[in-house]
Coordinates of C-alpha atoms and ligand atoms in Angstrom, one line a residue:
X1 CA 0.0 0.0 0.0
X2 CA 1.0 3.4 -1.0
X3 CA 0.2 6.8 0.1
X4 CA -1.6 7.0 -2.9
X5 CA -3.6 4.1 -2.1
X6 CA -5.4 5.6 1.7
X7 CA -8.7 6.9 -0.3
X8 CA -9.6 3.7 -2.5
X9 CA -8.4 1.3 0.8
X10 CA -11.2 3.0 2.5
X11 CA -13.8 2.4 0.6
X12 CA -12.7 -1.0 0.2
X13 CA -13.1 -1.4 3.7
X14 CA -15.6 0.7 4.4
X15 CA -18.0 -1.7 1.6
X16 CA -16.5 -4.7 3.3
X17 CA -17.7 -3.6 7.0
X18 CA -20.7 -2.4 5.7
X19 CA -21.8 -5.4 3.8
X20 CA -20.9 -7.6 6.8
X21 CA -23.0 -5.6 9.2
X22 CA -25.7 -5.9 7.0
X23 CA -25.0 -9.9 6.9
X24 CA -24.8 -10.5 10.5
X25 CA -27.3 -8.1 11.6
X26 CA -29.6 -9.2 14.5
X27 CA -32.9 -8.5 15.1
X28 CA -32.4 -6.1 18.1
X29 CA -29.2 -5.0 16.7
X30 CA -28.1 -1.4 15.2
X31 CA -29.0 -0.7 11.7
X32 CA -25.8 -0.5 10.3
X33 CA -24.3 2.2 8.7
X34 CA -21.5 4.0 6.2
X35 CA -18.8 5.9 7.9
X36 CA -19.6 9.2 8.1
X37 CA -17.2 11.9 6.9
X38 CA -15.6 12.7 10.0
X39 CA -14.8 8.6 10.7
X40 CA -13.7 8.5 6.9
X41 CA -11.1 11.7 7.9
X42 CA -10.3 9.7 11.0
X43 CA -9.8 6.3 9.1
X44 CA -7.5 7.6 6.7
X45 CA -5.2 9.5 8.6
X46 CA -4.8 6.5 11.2
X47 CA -4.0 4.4 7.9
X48 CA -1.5 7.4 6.6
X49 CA 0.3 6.5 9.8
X50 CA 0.5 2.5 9.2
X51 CA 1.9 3.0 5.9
X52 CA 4.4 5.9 7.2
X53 CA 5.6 3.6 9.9
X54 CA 5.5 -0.2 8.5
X55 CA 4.8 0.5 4.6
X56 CA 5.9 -3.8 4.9
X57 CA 2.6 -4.1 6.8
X58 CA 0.0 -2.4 4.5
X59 CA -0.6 -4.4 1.2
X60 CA -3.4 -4.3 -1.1
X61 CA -4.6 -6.6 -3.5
X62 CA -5.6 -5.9 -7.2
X63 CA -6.9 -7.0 -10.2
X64 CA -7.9 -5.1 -13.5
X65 CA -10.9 -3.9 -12.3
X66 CA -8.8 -2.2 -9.3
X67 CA -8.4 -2.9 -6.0
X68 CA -9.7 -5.8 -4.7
X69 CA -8.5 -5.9 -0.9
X70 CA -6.3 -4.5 1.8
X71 CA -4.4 -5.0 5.2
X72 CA -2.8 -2.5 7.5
X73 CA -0.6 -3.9 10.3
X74 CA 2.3 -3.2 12.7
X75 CA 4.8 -3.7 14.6
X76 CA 5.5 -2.0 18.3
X77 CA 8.3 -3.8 19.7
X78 CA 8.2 -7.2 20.2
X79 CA 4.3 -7.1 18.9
X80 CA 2.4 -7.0 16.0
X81 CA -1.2 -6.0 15.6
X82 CA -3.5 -6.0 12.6
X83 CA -5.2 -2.8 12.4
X84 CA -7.8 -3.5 9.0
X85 CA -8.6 -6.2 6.8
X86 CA -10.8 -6.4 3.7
X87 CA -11.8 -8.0 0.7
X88 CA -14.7 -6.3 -1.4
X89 CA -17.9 -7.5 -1.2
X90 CA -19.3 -9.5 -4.4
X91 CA -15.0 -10.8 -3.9
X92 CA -15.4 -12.4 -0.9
X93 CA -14.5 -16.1 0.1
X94 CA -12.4 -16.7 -3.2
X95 CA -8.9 -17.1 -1.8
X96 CA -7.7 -13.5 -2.2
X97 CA -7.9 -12.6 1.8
X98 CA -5.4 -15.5 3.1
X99 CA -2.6 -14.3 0.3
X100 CA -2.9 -10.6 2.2
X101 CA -2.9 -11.6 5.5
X102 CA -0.1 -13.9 5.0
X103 CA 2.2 -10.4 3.6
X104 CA 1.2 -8.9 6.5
X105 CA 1.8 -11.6 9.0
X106 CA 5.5 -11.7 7.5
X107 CA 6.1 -7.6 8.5
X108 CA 5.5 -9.3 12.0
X109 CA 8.7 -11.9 11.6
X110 CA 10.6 -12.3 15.0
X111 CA 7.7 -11.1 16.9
X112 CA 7.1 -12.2 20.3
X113 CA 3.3 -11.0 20.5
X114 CA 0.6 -11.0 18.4
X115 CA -3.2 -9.3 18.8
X116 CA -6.3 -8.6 16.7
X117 CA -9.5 -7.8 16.9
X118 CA -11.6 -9.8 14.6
X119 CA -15.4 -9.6 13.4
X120 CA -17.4 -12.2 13.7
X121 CA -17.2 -12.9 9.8
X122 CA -16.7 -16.7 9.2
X123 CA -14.1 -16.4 6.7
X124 CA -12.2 -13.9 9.0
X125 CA -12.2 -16.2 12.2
X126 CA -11.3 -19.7 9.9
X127 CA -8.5 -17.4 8.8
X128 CA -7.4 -16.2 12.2
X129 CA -7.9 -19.7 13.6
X130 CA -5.7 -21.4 10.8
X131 CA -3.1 -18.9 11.5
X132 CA -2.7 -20.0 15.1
X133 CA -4.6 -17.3 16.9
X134 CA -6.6 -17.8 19.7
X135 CA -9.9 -16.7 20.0
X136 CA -11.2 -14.9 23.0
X137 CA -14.7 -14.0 22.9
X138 CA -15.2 -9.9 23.2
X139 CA -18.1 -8.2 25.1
X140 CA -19.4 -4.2 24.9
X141 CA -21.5 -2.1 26.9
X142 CA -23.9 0.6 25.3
X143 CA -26.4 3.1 26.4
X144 CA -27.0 6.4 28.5
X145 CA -24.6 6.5 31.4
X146 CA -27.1 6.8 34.5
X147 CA -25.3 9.9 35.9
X148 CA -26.7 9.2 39.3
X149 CA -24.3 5.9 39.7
X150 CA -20.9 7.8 38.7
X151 CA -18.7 7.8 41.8
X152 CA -16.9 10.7 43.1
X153 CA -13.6 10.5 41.3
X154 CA -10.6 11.6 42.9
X155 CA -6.7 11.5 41.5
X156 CA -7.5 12.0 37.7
X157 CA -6.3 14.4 35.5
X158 CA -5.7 15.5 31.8
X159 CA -2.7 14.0 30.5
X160 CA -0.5 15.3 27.7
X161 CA 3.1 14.4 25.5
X162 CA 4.7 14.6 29.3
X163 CA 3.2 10.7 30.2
X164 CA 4.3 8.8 26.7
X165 CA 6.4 7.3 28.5
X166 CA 4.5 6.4 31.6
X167 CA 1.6 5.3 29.6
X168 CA 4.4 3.2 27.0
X169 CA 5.3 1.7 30.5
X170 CA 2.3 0.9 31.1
X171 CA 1.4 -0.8 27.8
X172 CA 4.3 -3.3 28.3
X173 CA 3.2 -4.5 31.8
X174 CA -0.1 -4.8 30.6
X175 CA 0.5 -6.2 26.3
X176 CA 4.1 -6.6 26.6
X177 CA 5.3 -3.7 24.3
X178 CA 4.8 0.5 24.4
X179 CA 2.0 2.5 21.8
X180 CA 5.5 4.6 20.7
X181 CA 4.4 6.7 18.0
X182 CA 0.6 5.4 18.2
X183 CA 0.4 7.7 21.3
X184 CA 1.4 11.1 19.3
X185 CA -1.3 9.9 17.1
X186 CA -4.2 9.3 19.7
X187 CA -3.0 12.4 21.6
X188 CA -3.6 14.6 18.6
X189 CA -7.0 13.8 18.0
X190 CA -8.4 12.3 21.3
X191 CA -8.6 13.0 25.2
X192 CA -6.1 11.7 27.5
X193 CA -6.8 10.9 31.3
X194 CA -3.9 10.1 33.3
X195 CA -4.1 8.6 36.8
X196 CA -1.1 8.4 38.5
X197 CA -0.7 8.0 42.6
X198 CA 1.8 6.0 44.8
X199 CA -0.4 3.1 44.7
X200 CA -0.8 2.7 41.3
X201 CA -1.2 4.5 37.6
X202 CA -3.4 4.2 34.7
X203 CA -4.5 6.0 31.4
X204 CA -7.6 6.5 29.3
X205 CA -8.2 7.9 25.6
X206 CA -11.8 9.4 24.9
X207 CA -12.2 9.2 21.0
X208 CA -13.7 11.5 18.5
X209 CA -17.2 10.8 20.2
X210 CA -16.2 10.8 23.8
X211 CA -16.6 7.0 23.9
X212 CA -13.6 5.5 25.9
X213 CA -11.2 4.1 23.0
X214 CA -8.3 2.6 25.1
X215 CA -7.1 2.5 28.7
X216 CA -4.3 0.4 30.6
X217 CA -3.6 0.5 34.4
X218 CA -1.5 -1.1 36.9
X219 CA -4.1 -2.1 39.2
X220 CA -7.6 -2.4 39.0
X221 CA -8.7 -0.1 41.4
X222 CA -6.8 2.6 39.3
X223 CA -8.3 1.3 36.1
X224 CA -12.0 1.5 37.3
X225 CA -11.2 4.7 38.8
X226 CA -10.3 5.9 35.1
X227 CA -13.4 4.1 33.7
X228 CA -15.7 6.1 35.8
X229 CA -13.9 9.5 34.8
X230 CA -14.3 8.2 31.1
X231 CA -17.9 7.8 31.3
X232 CA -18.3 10.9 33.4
X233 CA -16.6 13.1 30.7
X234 CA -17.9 11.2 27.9
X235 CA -21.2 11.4 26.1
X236 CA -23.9 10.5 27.6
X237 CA -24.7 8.2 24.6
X238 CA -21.7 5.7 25.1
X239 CA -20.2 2.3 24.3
X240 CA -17.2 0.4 26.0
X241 CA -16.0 -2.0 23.4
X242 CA -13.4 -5.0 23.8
X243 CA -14.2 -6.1 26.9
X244 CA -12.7 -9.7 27.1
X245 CA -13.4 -11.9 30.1
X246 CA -10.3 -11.5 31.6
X247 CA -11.6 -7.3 32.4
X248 CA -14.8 -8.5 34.5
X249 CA -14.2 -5.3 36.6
X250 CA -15.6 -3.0 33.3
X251 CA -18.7 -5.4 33.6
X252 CA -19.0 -4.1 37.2
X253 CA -18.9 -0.9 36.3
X254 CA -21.0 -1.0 32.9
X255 CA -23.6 -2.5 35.1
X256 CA -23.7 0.0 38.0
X257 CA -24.1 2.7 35.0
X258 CA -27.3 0.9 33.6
X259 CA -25.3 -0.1 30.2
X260 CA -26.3 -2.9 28.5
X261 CA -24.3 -5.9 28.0
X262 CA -23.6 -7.1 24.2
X263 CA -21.0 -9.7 22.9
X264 CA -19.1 -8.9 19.1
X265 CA -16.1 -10.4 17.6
X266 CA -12.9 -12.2 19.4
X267 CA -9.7 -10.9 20.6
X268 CA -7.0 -13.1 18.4
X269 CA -3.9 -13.4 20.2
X270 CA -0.7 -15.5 19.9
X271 CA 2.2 -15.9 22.5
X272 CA -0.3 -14.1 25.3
X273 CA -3.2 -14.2 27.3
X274 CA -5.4 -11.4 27.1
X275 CA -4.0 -7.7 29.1
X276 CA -5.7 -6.8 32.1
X277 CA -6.8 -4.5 33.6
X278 CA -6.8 -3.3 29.9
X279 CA -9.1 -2.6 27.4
X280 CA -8.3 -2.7 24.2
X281 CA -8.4 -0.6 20.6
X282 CA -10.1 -2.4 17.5
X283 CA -6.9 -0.7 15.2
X284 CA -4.2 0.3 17.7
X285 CA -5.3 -2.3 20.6
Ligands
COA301 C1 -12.1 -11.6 6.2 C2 -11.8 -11.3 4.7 C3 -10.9 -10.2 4.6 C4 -11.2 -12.6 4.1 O1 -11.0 -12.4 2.7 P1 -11.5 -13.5 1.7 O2 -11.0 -13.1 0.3 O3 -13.0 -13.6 1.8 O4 -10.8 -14.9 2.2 P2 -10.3 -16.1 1.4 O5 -11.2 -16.4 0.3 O6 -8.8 -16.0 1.1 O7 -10.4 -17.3 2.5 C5 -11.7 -17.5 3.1 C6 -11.7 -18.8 3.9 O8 -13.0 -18.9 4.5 C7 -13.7 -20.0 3.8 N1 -15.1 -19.5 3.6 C8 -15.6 -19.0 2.4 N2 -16.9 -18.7 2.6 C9 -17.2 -19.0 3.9 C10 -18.4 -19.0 4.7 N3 -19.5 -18.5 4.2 N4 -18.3 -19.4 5.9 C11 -17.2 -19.9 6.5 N5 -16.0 -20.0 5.8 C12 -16.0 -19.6 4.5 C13 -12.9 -20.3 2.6 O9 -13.2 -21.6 2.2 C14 -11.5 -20.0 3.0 O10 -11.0 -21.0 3.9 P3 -10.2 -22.3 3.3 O11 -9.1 -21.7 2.5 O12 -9.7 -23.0 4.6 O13 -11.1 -23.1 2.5 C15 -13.1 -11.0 3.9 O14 -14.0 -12.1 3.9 C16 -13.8 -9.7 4.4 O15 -13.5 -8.6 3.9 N6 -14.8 -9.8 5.3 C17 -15.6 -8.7 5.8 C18 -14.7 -7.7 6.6 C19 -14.1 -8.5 7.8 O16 -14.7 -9.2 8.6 N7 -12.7 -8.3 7.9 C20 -12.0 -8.9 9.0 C21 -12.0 -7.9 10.1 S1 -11.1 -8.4 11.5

């Protein structure tokens, strides 16, 4: 993948998601959607930075009517994440997905770690599944934050560039290798709440919609401490995504703010369990 490449890998993927929601949608489910302009802006400028840092882990695949498919991924020290994957609709299930995840397994040689978030597409978890990831069942929580049930929170406070490197700290205690440059990019379009005290530290991202995106602690007293000051300064309208069993302490909370409790896709991972207390990003994790 080239430079070049960000606006057509997005609609690519954007079709792909799109079609998929429509395929697996439930009953009781949300009626699913395009990305809206503002997620499109956000989409490509996340995928800018993929190909920036590990050009050898974005590939697309193309045929002469265009492009067919694409894959973002990186690595972050000893790990490697998959950030996107997807084959056009209509081009689905006809062996050009494996071919592009296997380029960008290989930018991940050496690694120690591995993580993705998949969908609950069939073809994506035989894929994952084949490739020697485990699956780990992911949970969310969604509705209006009952404001009556928010704590008072004490020892929080906006963080800035001066914690990278508490929160890359952080990030290898809890998934075994730092954000790096994944931080300058999440701190330049998102919120940052830092707890740090003598009995433990933590951080939190609040994304474009003031849903909490990511957050890592030490301990989780600190973590649920941050999870209350996300959903405090967040919309009232919210979702915690990624919630994998071993992060029953976001249940706890979710349930004492009257969210509901859904299940969606699988945390793959290879060589680790999953992090805790942690809560994952779909594309950065
Ligand atoms: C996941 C995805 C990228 C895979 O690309 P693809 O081109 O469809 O994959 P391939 O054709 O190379 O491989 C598909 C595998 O699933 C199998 N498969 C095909 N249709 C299937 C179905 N309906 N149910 C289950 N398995 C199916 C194929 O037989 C093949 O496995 P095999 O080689 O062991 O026989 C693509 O399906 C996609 O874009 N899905 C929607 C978006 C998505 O979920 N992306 C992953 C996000 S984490």
């Amino acid at each position: 993948m080239r430079p070049e490449d960000v606006p057509e890998a997005e609609r690519v993927s954007d079709e792909g998601f799109f079609e998929l929601d429509t395929r697996m949608r439930r009953q009781s489910g949300p009626v699913p959607r395009r990305r809206s302009p503002e997620h499109r802006a956000v989409w490509m400028e996340r995928t800018r930075h993929f190909v920036r840092i590990d050009p050898g882990g974005c590939w697309v695949a193309e045929d002469e009517t265009g492009m067919v498919g694409m894959v973002t991924s990186f690595r972050r020290e000893t790990l490697w994440c998959l950030a996107t994957y997807a084959v056009r609709p209509g081009r689905q299930g006809r062996g050009i997905g494996k071919p592009l995840l296997a380029a960008a397994l290989s930018h991940g040689r050496g690694a120690l770690r591995w993580m993705l978030a998949a969908s609950s597409d069939p073809r994506a978890v035989r894929i994952y599944h084949q490739a020697g990831f485990e699956l780990h069942p992911q949970m969310y929580l969604t509705g209006n934050v009952d404001r009556t049930a928010i704590p008072v929170i004490e020892k929080v406070r906006e963080g800035s560039a001066s914690d990278l490197e508490l929160m890359d700290s952080l990030d290898r205690r809890t998934r075994g290798a730092g954000h790096g440059p994944d931080h300058q990019l999440m701190l330049s379009t998102w919120r940052l709440l830092v707890s740090d005290t003598t009995t433990g530290s933590g951080y939190a991202y609040l994304d474009e919609r003031g849903r909490p995106a990511l957050l890592a602690a030490s301990n989780r007293r600190t973590a649920s401490r941050l999870l209350w000051a996300a959903l405090a300064e967040g919309a009232a309208e919210t979702t915690i995504g990624h919630v994998t069993g071993a992060n029953q302490w976001v249940l706890d909370i979710g349930f004492a703010a009257r969210l509901e409790l859904h299940q969606e896709g699988f945390l793959g991972l290879r060589g680790m369990k999953p992090p805790a207390p942690y809560v994952h990003n779909g594309a950065l994790l």
